[in-house]
Short mmCIF file of C-alpha atoms and ligand atoms in Angstrom, two decimals:
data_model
loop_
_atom_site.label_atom_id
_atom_site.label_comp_id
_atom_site.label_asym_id
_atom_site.label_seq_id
_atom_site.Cartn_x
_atom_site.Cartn_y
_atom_site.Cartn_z
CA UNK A 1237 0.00 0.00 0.00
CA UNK A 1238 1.13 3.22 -0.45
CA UNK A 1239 2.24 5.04 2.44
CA UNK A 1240 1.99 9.02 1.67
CA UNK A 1241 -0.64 10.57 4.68
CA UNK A 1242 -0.49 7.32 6.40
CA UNK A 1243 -0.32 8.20 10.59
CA UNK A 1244 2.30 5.15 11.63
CA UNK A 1245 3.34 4.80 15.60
CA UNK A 1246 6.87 3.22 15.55
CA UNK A 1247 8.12 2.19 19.30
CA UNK A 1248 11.16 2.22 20.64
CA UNK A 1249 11.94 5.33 17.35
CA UNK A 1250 15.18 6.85 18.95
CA UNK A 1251 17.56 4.48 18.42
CA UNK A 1252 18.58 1.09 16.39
CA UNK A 1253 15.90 -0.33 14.08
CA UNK A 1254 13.29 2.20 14.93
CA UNK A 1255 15.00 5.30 14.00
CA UNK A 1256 16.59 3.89 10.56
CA UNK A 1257 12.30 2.78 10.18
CA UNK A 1258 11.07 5.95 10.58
CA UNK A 1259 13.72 7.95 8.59
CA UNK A 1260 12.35 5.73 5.65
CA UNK A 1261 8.42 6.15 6.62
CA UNK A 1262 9.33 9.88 6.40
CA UNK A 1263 10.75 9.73 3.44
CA UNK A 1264 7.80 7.92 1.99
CA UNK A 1265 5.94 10.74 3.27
CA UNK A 1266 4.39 8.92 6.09
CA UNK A 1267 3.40 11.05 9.55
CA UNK A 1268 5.53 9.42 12.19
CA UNK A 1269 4.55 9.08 15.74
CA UNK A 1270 7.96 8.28 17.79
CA UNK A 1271 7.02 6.47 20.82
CA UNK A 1272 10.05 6.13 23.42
CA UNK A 1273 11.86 7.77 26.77
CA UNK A 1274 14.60 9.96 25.15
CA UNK A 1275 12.27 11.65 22.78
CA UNK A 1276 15.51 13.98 21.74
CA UNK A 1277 16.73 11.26 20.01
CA UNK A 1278 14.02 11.20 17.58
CA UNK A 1279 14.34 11.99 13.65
CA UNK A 1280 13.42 15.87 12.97
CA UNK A 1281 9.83 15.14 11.83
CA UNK A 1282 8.61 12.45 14.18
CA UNK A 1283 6.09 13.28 15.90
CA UNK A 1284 7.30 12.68 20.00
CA UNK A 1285 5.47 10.42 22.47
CA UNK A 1286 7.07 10.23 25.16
CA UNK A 1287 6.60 7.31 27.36
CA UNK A 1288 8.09 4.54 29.23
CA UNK A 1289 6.83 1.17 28.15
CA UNK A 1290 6.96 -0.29 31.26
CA UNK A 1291 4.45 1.51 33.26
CA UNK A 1292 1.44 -0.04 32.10
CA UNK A 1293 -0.65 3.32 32.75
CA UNK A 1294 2.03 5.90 31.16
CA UNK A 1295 1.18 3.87 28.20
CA UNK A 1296 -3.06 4.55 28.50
CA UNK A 1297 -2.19 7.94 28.61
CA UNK A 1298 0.09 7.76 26.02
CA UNK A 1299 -2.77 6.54 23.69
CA UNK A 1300 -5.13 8.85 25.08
CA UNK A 1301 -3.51 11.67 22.80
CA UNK A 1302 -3.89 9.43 19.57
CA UNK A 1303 -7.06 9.73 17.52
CA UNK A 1304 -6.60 7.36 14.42
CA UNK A 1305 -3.14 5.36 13.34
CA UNK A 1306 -2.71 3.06 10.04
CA UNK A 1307 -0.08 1.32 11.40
CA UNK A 1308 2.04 0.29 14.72
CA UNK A 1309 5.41 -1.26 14.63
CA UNK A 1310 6.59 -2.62 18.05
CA UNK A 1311 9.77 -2.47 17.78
CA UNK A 1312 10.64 -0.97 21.41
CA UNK A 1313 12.44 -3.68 23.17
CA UNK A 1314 16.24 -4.76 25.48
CA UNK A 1315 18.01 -7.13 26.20
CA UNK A 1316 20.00 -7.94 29.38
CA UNK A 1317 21.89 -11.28 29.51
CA UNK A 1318 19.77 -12.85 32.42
CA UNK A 1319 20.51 -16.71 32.98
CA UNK A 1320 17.44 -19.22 33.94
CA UNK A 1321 19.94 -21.05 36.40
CA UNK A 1322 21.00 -17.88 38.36
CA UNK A 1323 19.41 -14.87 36.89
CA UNK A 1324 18.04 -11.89 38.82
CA UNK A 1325 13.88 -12.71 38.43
CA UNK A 1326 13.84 -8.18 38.55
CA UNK A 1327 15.44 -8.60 35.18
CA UNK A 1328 13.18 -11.20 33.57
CA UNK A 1329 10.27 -9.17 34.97
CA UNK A 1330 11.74 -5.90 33.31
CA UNK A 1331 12.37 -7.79 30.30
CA UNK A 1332 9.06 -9.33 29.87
CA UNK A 1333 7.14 -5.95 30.72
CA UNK A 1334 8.63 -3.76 28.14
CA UNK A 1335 9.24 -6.74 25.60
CA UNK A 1336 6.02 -8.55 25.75
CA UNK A 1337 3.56 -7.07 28.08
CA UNK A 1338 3.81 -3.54 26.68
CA UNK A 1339 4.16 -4.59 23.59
CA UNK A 1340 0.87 -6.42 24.00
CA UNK A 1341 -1.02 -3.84 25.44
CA UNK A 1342 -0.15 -1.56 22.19
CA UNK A 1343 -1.38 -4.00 19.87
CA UNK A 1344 -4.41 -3.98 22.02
CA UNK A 1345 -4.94 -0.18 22.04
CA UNK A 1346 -4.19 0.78 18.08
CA UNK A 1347 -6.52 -2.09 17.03
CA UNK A 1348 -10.05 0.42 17.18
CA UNK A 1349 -7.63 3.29 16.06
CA UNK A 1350 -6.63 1.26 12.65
CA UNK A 1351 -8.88 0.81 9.78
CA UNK A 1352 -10.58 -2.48 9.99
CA UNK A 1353 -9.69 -3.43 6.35
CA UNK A 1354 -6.59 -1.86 5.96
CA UNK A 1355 -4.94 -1.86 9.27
CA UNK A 1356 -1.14 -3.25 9.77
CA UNK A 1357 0.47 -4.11 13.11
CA UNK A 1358 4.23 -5.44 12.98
CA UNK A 1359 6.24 -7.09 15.50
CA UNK A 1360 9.86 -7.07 16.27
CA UNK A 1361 10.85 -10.80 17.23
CA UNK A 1362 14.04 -12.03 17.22
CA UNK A 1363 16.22 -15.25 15.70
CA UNK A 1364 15.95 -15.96 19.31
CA UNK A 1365 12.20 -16.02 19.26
CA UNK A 1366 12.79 -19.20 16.86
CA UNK A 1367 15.38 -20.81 18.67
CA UNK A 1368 17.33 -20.39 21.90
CA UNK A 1369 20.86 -19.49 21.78
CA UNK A 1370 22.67 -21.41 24.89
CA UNK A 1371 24.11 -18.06 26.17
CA UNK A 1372 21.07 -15.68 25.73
CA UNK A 1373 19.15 -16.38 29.16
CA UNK A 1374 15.88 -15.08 29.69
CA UNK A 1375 16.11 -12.86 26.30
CA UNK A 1376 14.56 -15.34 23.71
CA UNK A 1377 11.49 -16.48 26.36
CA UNK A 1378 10.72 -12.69 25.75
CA UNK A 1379 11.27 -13.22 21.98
CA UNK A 1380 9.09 -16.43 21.71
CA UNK A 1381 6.15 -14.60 23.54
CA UNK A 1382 6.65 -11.80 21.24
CA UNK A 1383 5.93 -14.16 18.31
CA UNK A 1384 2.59 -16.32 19.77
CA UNK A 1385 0.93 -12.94 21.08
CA UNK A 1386 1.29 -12.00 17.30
CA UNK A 1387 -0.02 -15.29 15.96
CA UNK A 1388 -2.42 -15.20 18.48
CA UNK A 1389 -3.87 -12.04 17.86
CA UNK A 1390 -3.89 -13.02 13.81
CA UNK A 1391 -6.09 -15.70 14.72
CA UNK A 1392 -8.56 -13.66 17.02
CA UNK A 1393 -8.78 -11.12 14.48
CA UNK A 1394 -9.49 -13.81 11.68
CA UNK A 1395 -12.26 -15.15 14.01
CA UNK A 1396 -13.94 -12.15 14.73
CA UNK A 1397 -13.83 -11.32 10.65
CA UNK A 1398 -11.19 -8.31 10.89
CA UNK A 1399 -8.76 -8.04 8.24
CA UNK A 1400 -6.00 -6.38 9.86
CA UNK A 1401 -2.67 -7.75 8.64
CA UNK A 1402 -0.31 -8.92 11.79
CA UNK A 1403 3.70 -9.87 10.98
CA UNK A 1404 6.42 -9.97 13.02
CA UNK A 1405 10.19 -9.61 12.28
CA UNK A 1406 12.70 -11.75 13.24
CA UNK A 1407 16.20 -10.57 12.81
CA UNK A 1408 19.37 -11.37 14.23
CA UNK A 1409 22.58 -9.69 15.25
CA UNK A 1410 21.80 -5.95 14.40
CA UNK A 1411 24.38 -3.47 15.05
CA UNK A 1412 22.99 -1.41 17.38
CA UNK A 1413 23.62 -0.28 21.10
CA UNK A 1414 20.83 -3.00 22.52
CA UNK A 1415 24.68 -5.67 22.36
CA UNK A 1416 26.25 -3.35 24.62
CA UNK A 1417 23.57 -4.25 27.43
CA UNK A 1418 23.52 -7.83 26.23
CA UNK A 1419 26.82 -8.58 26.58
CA UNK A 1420 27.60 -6.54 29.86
CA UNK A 1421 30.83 -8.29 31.06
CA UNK A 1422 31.33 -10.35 28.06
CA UNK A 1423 32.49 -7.47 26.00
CA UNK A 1424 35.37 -9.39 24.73
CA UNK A 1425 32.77 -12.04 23.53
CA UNK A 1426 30.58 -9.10 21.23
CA UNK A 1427 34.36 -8.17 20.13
CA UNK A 1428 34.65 -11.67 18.47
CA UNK A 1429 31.28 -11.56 17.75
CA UNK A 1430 31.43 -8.74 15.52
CA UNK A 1431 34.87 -9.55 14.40
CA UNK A 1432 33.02 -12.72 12.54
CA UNK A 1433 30.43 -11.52 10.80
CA UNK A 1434 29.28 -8.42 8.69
CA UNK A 1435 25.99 -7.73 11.17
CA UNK A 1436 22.94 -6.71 10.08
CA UNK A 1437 22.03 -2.46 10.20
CA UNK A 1438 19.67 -1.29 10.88
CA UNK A 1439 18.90 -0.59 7.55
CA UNK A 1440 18.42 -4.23 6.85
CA UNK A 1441 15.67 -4.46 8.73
CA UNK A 1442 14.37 -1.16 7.54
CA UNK A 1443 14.10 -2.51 4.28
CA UNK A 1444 11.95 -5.43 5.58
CA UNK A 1445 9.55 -3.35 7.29
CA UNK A 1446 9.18 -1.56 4.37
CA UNK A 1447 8.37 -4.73 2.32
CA UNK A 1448 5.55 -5.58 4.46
CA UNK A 1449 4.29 -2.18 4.25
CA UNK A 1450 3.95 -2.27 0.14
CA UNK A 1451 2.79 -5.40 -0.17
CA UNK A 1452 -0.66 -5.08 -1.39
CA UNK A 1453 -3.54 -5.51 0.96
CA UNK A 1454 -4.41 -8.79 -0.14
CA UNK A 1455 -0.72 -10.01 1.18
CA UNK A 1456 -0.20 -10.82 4.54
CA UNK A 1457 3.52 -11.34 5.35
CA UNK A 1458 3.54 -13.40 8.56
CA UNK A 1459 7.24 -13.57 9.56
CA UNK A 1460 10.55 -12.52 7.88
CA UNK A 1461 13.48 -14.39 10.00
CA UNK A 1462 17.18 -12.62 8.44
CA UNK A 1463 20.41 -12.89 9.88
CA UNK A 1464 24.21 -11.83 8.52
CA UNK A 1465 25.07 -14.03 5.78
CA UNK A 1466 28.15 -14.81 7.90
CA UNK A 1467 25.59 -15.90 11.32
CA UNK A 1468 25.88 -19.39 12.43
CA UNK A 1469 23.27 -20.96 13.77
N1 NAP B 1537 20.09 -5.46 17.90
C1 NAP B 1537 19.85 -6.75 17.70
O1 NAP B 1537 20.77 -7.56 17.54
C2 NAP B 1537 18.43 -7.25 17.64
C3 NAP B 1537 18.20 -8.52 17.10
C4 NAP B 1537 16.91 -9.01 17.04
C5 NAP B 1537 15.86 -8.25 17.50
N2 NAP B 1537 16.09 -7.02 18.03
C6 NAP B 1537 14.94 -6.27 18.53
O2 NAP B 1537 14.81 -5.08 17.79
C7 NAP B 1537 14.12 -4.10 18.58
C8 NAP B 1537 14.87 -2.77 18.51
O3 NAP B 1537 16.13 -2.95 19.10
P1 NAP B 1537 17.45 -2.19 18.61
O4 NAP B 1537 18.46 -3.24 18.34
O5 NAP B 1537 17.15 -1.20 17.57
O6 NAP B 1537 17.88 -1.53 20.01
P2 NAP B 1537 18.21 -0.05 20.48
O7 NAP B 1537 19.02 0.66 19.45
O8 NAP B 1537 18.74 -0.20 21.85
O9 NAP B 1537 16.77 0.64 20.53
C9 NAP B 1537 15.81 0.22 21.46
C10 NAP B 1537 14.64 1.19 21.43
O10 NAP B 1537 13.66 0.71 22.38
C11 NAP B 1537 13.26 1.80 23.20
N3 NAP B 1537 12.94 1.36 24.54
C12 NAP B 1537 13.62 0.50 25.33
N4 NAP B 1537 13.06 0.42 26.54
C13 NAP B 1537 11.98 1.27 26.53
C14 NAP B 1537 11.02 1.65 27.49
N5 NAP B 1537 11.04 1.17 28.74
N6 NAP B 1537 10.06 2.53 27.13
C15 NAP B 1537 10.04 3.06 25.88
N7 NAP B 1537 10.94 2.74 24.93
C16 NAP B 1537 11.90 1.86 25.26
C17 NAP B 1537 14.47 2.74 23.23
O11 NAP B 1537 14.02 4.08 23.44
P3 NAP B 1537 14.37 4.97 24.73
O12 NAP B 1537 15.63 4.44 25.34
O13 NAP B 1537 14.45 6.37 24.18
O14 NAP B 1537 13.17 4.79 25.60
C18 NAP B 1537 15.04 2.59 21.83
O15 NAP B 1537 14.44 3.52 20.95
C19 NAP B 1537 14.03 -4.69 20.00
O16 NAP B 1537 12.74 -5.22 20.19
C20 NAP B 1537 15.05 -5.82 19.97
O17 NAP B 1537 14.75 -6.84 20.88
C21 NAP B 1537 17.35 -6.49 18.09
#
């Protein structure tokens, strides 16, 4: 679809994946809503919502002041390296608030401000929201989730005869300052890491986001799962 005058909330818009996203949406002529904490991050041209994801009621409020959207992208998300064995539980619970539980509540509140026909929610997954790498901790449960709330939705909305279009996106390394908090005291380890591969930018994903967004209206992309060329596993 085309996307000139469409009103499109991106999460999470300040940094990483979001803020290459809505560079392109405004370039496609798009009215960007930039959801996120450090709204002097955001692209000249975004429209700022400022808001932290994981106070449940900051983000009513936040959706008080929107009227009508086209599309949301989800994309606002962390990761801490938090082990099942010996984690700290305040982590998983700070994880799973901003990466599933907010996210869930936002596909909840855009669904009566999108049009019923023509409406397009996308989800930022991971690679490690299809399978669990042994060092990744309580980061791909979140990931998982992320992907069965937006299968699950799909299927309520199919049931209750909506035709809202639901994907999710599933990439994995990204170059972008979310491995500096995942590999907090293994910094030698995201050294090697990116000494082995040519990462995905945030570009890359970009570019997929976008692809879902042309597609015509009778095309529902579901998942796109990309990782660097040079990723193992
Ligand atoms: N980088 C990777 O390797 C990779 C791989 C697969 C999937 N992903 C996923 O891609 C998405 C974007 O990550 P990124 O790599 O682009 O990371 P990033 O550069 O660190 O950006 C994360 C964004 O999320 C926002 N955010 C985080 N916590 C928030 C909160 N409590 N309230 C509101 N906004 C919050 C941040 O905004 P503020 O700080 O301004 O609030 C920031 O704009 C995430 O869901 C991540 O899990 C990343």
């Amino acid at each position: 679809m085309s996307l000139t005058g469409k009103i499109i909330l991106v999460t999470g818009a300040s940094s990483g994946i979001g803020r290459a996203t809505s560079k392109r949406l405004l370039k496609k002529g798009a009215k960007v809503l930039g959801l996120c904490r450090n709204t002097s991050e955001l692209i000249n041209g975004v429209k700022p919502i400022q808001c932290d994801l994981a106070d449940a009621d900051a983000i009513n409020t936040a959706f008080t002041d929107i009227l009508k959207l086209d599309v949301i992208i989800n994309n606002a998300g962390f990761a801490l390296l938090s082990r099942i064995s010996d984690g700290n539980p305040a982590d998983w619970e700070a994880m799973w608030r901003v990466n599933v539980q907010a996210l869930t509540i936002c596909c909840q509140k855009a669904l009566p401000l999108l049009p019923e026909n023509a409406g397009q929610i996308i989800n930022i997954s991971s690679m490690s929201g299809h399978r669990v790498p042994p060092s990744g901790g309580f980061y791909a449960p979140t990931k998982f989730a992320v992907r069965a709330v937006t299968d699950a939705l799909r299927s309520e909305l199919r049931a209750d005869g909506k035709k809202t279009r639901v994907a999710s996106v599933s990439p994995g390394f990204v170059d972008t300052p979310l491995l500096n908090n995942y590999f907090k005291g293994r910094e030698n380890d995201l050294e090697k890491t990116k000494a082995s591969m040519q990462m995905l930018t945030p570009d890359d994903v970009a570019d997929s986001i976008m692809h879902i967004l042309e597609t015509p209206l009778h095309v529902e992309i579901t998942d796109i799962q990309m990782r660097s060329a040079d990723q193992i596993g």
